[in-house]
PDB file of C-alpha atoms in Angstrom:
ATOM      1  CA  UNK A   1      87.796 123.564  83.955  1.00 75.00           C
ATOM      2  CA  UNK A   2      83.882 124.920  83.661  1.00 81.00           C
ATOM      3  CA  UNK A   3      83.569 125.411  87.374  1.00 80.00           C
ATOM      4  CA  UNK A   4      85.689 125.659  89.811  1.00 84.00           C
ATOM      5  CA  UNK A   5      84.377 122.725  92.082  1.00 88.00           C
ATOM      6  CA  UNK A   6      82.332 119.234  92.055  1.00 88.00           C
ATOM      7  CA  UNK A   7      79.562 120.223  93.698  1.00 92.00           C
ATOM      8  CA  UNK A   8      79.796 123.783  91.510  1.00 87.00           C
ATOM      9  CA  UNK A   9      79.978 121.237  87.770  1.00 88.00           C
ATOM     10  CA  UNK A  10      76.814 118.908  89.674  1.00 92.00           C
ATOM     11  CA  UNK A  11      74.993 122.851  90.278  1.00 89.00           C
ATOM     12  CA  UNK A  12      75.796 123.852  86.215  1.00 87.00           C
ATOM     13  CA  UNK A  13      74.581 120.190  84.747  1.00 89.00           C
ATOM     14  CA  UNK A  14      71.637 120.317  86.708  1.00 91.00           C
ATOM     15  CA  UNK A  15      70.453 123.568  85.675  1.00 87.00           C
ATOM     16  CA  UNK A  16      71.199 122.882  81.932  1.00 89.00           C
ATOM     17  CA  UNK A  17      74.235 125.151  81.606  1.00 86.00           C
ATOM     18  CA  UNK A  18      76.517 122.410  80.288  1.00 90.00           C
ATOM     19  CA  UNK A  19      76.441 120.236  77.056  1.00 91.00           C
ATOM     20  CA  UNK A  20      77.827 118.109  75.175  1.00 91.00           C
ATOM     21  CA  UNK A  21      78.852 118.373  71.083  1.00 90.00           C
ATOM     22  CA  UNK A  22      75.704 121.063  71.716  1.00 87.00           C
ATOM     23  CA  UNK A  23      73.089 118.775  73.421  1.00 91.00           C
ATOM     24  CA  UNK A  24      72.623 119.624  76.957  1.00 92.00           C
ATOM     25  CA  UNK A  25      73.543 117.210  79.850  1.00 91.00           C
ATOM     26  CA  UNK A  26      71.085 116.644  82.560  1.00 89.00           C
ATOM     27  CA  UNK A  27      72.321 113.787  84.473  1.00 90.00           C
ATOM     28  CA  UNK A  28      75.406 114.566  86.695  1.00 88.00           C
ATOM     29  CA  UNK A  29      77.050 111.078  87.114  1.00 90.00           C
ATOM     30  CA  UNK A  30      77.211 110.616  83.254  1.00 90.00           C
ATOM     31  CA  UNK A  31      79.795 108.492  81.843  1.00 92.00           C
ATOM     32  CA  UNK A  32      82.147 110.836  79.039  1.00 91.00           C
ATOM     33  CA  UNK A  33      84.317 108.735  76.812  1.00 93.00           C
ATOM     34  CA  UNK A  34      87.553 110.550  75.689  1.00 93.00           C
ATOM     35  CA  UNK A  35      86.654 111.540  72.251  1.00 93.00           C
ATOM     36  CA  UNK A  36      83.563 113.545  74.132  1.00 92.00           C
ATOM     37  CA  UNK A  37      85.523 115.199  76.880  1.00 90.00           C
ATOM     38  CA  UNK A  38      86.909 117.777  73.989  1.00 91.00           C
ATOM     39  CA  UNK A  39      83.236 118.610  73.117  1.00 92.00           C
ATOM     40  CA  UNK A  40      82.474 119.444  76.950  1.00 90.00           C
ATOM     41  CA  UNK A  41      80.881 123.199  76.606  1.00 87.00           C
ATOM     42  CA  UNK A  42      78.627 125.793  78.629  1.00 85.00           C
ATOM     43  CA  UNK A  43      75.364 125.758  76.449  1.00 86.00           C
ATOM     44  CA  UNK A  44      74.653 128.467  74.058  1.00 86.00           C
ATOM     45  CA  UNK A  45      72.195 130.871  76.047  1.00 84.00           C
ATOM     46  CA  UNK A  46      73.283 130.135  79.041  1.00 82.00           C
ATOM     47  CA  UNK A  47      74.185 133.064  80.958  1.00 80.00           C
ATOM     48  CA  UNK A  48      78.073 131.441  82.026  1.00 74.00           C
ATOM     49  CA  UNK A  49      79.243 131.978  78.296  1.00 73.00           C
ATOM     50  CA  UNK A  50      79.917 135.436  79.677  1.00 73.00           C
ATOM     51  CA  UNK A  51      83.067 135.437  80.222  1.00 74.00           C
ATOM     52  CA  UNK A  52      83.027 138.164  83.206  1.00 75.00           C
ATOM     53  CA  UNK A  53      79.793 135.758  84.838  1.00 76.00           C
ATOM     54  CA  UNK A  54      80.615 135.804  88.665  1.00 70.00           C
ATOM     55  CA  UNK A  55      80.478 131.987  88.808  1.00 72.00           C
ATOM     56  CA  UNK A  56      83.132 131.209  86.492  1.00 68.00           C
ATOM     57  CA  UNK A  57      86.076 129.613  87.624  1.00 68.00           C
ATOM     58  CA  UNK A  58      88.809 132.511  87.499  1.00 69.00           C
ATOM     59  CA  UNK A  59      91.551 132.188  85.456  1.00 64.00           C
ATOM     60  CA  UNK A  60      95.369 133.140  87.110  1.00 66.00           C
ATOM     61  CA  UNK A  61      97.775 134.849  84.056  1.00 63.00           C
ATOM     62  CA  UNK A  62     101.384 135.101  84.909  1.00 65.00           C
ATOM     63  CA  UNK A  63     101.133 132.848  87.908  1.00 59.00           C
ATOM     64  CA  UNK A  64     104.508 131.544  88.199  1.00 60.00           C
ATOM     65  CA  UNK A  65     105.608 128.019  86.699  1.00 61.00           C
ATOM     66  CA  UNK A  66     106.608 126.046  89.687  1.00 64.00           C
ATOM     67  CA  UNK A  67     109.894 124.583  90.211  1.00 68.00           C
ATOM     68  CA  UNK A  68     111.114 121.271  88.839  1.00 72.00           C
ATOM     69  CA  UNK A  69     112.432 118.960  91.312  1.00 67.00           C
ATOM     70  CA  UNK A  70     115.906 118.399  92.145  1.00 69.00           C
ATOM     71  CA  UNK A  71     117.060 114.722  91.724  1.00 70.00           C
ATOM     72  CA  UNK A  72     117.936 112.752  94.844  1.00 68.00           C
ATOM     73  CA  UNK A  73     121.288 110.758  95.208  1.00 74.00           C
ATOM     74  CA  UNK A  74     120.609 107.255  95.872  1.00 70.00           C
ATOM     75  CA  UNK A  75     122.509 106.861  99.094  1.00 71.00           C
ATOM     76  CA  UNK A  76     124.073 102.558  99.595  1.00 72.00           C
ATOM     77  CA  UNK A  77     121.550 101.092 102.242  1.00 68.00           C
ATOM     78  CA  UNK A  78     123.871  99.826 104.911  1.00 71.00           C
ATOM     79  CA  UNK A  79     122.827  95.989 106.191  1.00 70.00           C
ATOM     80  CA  UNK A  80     121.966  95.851 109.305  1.00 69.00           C
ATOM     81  CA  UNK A  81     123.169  93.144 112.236  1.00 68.00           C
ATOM     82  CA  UNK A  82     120.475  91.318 114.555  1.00 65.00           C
ATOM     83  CA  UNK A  83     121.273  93.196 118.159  1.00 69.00           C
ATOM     84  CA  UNK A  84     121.440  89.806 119.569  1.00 68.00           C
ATOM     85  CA  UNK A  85     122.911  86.444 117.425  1.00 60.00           C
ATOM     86  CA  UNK A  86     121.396  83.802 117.905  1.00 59.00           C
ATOM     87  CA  UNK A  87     123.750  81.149 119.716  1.00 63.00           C
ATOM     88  CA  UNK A  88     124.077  77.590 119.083  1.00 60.00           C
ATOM     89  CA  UNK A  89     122.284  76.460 122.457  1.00 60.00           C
ATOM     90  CA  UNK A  90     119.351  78.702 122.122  1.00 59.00           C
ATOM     91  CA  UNK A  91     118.458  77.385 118.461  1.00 57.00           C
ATOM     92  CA  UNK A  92     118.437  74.128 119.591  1.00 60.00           C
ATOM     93  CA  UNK A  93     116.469  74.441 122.379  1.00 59.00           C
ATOM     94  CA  UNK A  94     114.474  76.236 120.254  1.00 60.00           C
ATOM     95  CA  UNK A  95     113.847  73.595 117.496  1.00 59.00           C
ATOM     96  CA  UNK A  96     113.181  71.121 120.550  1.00 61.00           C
ATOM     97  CA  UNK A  97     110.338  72.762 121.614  1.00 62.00           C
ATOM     98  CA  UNK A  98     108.715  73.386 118.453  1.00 59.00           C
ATOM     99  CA  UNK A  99     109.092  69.242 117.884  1.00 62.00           C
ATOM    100  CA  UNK A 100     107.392  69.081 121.302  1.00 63.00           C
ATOM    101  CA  UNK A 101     103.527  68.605 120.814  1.00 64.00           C
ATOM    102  CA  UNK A 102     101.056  71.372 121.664  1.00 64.00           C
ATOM    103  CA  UNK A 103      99.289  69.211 125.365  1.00 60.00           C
ATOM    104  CA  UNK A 104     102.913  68.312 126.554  1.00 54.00           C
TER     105      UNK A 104
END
C-alpha cells in the first residue's frame, strides 16, 4: 500500500500527497470504484515519491512465503443418546399438564 496505516493514508490525503489518475484527493472518506483503485498514486512533487522518504511504508524482500495448510480429515460425527429416555409415564404426565389451563 501508500502508507502503512489508516490513520497514516487519512494524514497523506489530507495534506495533498495522494491522487488520483493525477488529480489530487482531498477528502479522506472518498468513494474509489475499481477501475480507479489502479490509478491510486503519491502526487508528483510530493516529497513521498522518494522512494528512501522516512514515511513510506517499508517494503520486506525475501520474507518467506508462508506455509499452505494441511487438509483436515473429516472425522464421522458419532450421534449422541439423551442421558436420560424419556419413559412412557413421564410423557404422559407431561402432555397432561400442558392440556391443563394456565389458572388451574
Amino acid at each position: 500500500g501508500l502508507s502503512g496505516t489508516i490513520e497514516q493514508a487519512r494524514q497523506f490525503i489530507n495534506h495533498g500527497h495522494i491522487g488520483i489518475n493525477s488529480h489530487k484527493v482531498s477528502v479522506p472518506g472518498m468513494l474509489v470504484t475499481r477501475s480507479q483503485e489502479q490509478n491510486i498514486a503519491y502526487m508528483s512533487g510530493s516529497p513521498l515519491m522518494d522512494s528512501m522518504h522516512p514515511m513510506r511504508p517499508k517494503v520486506e524482500f525475501g520474507a518467506a512465503p508462508r506455509p499452505e495448510a494441511k487438509p483436515v480429515e473429516a472425522k464421522p460425527v458419532l450421534a449422541v443418546k439423551p442421558a436420560i429416555p424419556a419413559t412412557a409415564p413421564q410423557a404422559q404426565a407431561e402432555s397432561s399438564q400442558a392440556n391443563q389451563p394456565k389458572g388451574a
